[in-house]
Backbone as JSON Lines, residues from 0, in Angstrom:
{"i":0,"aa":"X","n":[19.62,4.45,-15.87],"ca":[19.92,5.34,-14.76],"c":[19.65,4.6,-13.45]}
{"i":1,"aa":"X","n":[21.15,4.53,-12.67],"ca":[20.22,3.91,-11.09],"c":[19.93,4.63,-10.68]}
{"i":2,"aa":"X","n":[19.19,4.45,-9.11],"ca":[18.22,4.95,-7.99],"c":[19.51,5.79,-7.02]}
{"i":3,"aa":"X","n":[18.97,6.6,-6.69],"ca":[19.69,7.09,-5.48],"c":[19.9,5.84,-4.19]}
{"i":4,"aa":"X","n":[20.82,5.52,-3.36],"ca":[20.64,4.85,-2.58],"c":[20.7,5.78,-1.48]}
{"i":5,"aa":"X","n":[19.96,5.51,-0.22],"ca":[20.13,5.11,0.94],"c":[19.85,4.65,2.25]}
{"i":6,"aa":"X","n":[19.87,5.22,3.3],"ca":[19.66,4.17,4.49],"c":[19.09,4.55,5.72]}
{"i":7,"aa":"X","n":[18.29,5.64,4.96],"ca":[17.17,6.35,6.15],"c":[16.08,7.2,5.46]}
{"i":8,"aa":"X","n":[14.59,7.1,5.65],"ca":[13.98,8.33,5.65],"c":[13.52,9.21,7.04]}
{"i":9,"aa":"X","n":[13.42,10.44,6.72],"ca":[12.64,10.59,7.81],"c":[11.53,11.67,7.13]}
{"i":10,"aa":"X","n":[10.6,11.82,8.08],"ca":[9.51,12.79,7.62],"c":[8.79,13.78,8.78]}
{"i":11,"aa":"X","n":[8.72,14.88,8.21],"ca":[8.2,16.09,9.35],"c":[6.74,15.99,8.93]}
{"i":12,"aa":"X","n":[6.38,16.13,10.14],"ca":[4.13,16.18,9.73],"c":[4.32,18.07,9.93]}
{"i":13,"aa":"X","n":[3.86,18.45,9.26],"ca":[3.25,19.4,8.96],"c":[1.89,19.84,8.95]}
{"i":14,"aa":"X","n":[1.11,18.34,8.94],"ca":[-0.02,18.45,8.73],"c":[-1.06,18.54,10.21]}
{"i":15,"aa":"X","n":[-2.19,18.75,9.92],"ca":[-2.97,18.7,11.15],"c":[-3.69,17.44,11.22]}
{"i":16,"aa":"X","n":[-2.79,16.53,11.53],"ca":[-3.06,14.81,12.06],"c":[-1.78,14.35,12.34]}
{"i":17,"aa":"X","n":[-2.24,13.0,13.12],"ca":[-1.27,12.02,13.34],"c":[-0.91,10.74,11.78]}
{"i":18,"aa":"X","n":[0.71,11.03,11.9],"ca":[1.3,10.12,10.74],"c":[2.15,9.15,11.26]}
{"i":19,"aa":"X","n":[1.72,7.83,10.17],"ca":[3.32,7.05,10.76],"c":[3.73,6.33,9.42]}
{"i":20,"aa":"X","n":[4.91,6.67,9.81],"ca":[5.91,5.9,8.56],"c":[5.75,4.16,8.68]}
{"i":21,"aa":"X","n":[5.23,3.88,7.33],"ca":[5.92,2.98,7.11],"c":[6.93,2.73,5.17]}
{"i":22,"aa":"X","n":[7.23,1.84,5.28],"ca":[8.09,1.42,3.5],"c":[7.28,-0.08,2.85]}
{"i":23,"aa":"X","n":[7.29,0.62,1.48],"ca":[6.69,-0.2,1.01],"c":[8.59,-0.85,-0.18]}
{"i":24,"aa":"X","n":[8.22,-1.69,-0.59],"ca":[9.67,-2.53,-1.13],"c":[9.31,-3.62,-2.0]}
{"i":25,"aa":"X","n":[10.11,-3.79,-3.1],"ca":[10.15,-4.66,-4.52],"c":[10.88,-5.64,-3.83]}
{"i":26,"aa":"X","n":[10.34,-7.27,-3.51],"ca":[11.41,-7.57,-3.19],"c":[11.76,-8.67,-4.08]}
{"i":27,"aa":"X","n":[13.0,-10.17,-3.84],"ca":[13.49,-10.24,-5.0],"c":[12.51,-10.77,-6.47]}
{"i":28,"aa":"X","n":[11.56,-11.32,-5.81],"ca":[10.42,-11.89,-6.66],"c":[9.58,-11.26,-7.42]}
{"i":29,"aa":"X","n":[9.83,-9.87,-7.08],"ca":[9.12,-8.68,-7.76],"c":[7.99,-8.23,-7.31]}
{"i":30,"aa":"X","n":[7.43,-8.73,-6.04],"ca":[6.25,-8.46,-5.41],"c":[6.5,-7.59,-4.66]}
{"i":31,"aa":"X","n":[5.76,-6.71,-4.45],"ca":[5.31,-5.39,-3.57],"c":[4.94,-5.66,-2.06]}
{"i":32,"aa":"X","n":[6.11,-5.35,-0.86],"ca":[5.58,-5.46,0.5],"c":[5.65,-4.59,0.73]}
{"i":33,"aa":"X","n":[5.38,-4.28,2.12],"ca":[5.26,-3.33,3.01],"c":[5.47,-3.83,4.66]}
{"i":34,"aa":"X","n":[6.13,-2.71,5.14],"ca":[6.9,-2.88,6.41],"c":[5.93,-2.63,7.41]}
{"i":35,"aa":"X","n":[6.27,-2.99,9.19],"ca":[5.38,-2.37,9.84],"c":[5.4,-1.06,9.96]}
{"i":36,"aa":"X","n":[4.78,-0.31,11.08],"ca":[4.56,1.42,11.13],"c":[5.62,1.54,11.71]}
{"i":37,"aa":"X","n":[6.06,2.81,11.9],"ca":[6.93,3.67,12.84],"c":[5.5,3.82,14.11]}
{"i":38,"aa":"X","n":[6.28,4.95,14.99],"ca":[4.99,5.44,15.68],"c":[4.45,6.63,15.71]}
{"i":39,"aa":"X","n":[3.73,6.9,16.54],"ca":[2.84,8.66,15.93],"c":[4.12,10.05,15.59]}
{"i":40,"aa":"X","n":[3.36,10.32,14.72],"ca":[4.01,11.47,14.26],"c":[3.52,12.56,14.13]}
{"i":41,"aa":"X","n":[3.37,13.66,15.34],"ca":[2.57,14.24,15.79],"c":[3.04,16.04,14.67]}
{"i":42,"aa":"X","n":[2.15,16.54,14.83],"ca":[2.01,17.77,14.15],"c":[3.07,18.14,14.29]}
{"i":43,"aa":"X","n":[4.3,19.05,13.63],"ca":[5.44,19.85,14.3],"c":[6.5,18.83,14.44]}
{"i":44,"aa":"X","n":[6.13,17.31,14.69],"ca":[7.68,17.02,14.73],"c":[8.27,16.21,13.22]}
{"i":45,"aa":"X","n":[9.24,15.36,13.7],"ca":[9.82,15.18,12.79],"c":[10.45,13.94,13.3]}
{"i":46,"aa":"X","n":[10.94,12.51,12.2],"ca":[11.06,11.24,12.74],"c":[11.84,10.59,11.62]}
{"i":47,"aa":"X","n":[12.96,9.91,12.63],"ca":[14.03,9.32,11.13],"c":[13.85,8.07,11.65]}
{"i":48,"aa":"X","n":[13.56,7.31,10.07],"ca":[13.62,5.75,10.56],"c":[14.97,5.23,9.88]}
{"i":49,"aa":"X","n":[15.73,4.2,10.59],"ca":[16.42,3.36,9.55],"c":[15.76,2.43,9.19]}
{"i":50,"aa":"X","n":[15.99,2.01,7.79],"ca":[15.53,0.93,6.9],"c":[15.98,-0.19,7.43]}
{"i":51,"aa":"X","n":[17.43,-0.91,8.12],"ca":[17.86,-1.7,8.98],"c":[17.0,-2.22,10.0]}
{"i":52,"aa":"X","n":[16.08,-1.67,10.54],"ca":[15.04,-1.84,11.44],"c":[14.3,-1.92,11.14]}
{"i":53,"aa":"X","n":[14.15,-2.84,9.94],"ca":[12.56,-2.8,9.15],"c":[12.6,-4.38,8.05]}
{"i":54,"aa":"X","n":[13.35,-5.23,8.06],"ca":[13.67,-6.3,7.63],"c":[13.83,-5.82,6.21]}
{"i":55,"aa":"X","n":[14.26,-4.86,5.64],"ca":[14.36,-5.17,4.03],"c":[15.19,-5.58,3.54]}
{"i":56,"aa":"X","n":[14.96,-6.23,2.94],"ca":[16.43,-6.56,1.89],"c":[17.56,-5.63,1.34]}
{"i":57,"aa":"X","n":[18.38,-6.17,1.66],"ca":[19.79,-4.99,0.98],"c":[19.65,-5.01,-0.52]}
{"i":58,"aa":"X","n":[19.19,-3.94,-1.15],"ca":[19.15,-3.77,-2.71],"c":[17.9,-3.61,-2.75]}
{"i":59,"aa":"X","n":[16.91,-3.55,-2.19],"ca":[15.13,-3.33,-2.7],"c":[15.74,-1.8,-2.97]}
{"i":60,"aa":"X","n":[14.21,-2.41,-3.84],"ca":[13.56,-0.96,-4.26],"c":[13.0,-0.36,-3.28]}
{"i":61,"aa":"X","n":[12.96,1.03,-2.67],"ca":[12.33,1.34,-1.59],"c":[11.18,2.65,-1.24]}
{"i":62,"aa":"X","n":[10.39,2.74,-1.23],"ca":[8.95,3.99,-1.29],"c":[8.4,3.91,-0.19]}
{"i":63,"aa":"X","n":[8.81,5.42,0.16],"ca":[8.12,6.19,1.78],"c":[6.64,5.88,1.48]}
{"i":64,"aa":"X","n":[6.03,5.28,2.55],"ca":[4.17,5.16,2.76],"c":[4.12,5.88,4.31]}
{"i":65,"aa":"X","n":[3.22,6.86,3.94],"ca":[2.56,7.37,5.33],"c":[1.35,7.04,5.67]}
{"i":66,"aa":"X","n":[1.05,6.68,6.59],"ca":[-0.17,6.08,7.09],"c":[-0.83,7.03,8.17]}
{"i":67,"aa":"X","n":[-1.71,7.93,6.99],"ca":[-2.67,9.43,7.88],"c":[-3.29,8.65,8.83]}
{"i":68,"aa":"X","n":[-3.52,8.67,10.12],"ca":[-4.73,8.24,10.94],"c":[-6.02,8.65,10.67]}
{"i":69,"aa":"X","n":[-7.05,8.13,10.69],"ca":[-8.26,8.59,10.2],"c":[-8.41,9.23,8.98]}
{"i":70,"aa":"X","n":[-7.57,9.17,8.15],"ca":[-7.32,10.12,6.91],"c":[-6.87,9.21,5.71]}
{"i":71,"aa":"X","n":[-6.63,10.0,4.53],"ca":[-6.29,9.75,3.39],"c":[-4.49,9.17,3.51]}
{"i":72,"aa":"X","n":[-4.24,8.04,3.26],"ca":[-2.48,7.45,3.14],"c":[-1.98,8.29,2.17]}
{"i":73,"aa":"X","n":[-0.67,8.46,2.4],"ca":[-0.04,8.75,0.93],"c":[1.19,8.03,0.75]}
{"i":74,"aa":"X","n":[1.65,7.45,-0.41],"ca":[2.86,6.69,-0.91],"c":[3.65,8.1,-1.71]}
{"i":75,"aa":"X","n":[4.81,8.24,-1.37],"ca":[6.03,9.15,-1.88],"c":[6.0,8.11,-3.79]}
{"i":76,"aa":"X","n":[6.41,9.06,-4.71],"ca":[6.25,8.61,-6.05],"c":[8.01,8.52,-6.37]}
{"i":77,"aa":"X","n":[8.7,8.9,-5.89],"ca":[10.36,8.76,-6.04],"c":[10.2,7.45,-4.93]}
{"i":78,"aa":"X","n":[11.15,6.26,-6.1],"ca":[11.88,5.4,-5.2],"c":[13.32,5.15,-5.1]}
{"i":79,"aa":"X","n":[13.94,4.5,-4.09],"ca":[15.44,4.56,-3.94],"c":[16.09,3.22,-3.63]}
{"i":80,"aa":"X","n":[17.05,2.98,-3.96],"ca":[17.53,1.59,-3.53],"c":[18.24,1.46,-1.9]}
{"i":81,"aa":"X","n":[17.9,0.59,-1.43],"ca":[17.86,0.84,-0.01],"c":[19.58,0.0,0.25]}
{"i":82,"aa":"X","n":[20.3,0.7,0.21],"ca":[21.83,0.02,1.02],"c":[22.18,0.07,2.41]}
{"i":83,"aa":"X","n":[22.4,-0.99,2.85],"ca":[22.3,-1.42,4.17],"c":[23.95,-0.53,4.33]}
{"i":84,"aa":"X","n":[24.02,0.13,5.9],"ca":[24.98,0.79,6.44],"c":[25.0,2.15,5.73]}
{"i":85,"aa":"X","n":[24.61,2.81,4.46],"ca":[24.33,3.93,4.1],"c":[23.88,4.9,4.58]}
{"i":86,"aa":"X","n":[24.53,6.1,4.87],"ca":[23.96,7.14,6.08],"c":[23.31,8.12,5.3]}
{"i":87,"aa":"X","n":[22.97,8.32,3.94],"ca":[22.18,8.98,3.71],"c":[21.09,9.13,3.7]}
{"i":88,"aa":"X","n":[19.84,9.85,4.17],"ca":[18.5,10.0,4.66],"c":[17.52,10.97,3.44]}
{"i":89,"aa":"X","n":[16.58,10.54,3.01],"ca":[15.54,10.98,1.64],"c":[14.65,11.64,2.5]}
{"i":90,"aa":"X","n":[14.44,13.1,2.95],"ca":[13.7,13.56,4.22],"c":[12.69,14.27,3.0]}
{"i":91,"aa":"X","n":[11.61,13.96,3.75],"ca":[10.44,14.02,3.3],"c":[9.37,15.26,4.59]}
{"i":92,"aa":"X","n":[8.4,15.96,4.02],"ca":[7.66,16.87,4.42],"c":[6.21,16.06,3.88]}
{"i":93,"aa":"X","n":[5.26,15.83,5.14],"ca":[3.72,15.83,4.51],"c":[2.83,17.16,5.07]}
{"i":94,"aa":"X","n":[2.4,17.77,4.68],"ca":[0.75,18.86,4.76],"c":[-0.27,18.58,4.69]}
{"i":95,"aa":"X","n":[-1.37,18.87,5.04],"ca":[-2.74,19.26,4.64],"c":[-3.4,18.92,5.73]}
{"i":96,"aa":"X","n":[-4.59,18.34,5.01],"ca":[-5.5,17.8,5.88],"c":[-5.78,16.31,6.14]}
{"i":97,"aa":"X","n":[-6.36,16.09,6.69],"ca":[-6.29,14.1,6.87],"c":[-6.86,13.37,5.76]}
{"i":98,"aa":"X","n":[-7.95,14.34,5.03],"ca":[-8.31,13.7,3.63],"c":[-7.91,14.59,2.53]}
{"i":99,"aa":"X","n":[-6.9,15.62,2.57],"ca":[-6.24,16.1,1.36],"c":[-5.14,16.79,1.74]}
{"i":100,"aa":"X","n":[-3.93,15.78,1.7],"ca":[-2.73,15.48,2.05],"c":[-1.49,15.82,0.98]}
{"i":101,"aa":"X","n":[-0.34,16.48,1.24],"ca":[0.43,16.34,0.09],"c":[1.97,15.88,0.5]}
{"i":102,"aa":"X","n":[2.4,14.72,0.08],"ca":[4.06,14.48,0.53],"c":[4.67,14.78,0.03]}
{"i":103,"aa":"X","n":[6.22,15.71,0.14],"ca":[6.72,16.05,-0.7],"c":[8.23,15.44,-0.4]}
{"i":104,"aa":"X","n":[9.15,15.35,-1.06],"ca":[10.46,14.96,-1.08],"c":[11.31,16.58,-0.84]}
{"i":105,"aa":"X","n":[12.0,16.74,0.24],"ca":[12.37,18.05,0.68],"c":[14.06,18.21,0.13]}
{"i":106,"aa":"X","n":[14.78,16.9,0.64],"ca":[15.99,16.7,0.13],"c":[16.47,15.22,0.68]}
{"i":107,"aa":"X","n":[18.11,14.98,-0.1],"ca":[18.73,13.92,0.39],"c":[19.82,14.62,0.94]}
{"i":108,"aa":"X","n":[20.03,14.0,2.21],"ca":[21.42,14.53,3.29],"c":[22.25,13.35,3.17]}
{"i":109,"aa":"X","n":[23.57,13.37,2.68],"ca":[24.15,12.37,3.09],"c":[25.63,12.81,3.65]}
C-alpha cells in the first residue's frame, strides 16, 4: 500500500501554549532528519507550511513534529510521501496542555 502524498501540512493549536511546526523525514539513506521550526503558533490560530520550504527531498517519507514550548513535543504517527508541487495539505489539530498534549490528523484537502 503507498502513502498518501502531499505538499503541505498545516496545524491549528488548540492548545493552551505556543507550537511550532517542524518535519521530521526518511531520507535516501534511511536515516531520520528533521527540518527547522516554523514560527509561533499561538492558541486559536492556525499555520500552513509548504514542505518546498523546508529542503526535503522529493519522495521522503514525511511526519508532522510539533515542538510544545516549555512542554511535552509531539510527532503525528501517520506518515506521507512528500511530492514536490502537490497541493494537497494533511491538516492537523493539537490540544491540551503543554505536558499532556494530543495531535490529531483532522483531514487531507486536496
Amino acid at each position: 500500500m503507498s502513502l498518501q502524498k502531499v505538499g503541505n501540512f498545516s496545524l491549528h493549536n488548540g492548545g493552551g501554549f505556543v507550537a511550532r511546526m517542524k518535519f521530521a523525514y526518511i531520507d535516501d539513506e534511511g536515516q531520520k532528519k528533521s527540518t527547522r521550526e516554523t514560527g509561533d503558533i499561538l492558541l486559536g490560530q492556525t499555520k500552513t507550511a509548504k514542505l518546498e520550504e523546508f529542503d526535503i527531498p522529493d519522495g521522503a517519507l514525511v511526519y508532522l513534529h510539533v515542538d510544545v514550548v516549555w512542554g511535552k513535543d509531539n510527532e503525528a504517527a501517520r506518515a506521507f510521501t512528500y511530492e514536490r508541487g502537490n497541493t494537497c495539505t494533511a491538516a492537523y489539530t493539537i490540544t491540551g496542555t503543554t505536558l499532556s498534549n494530543t495531535l490529531g490528523l483532522i483531514d487531507v484537502n486536496c
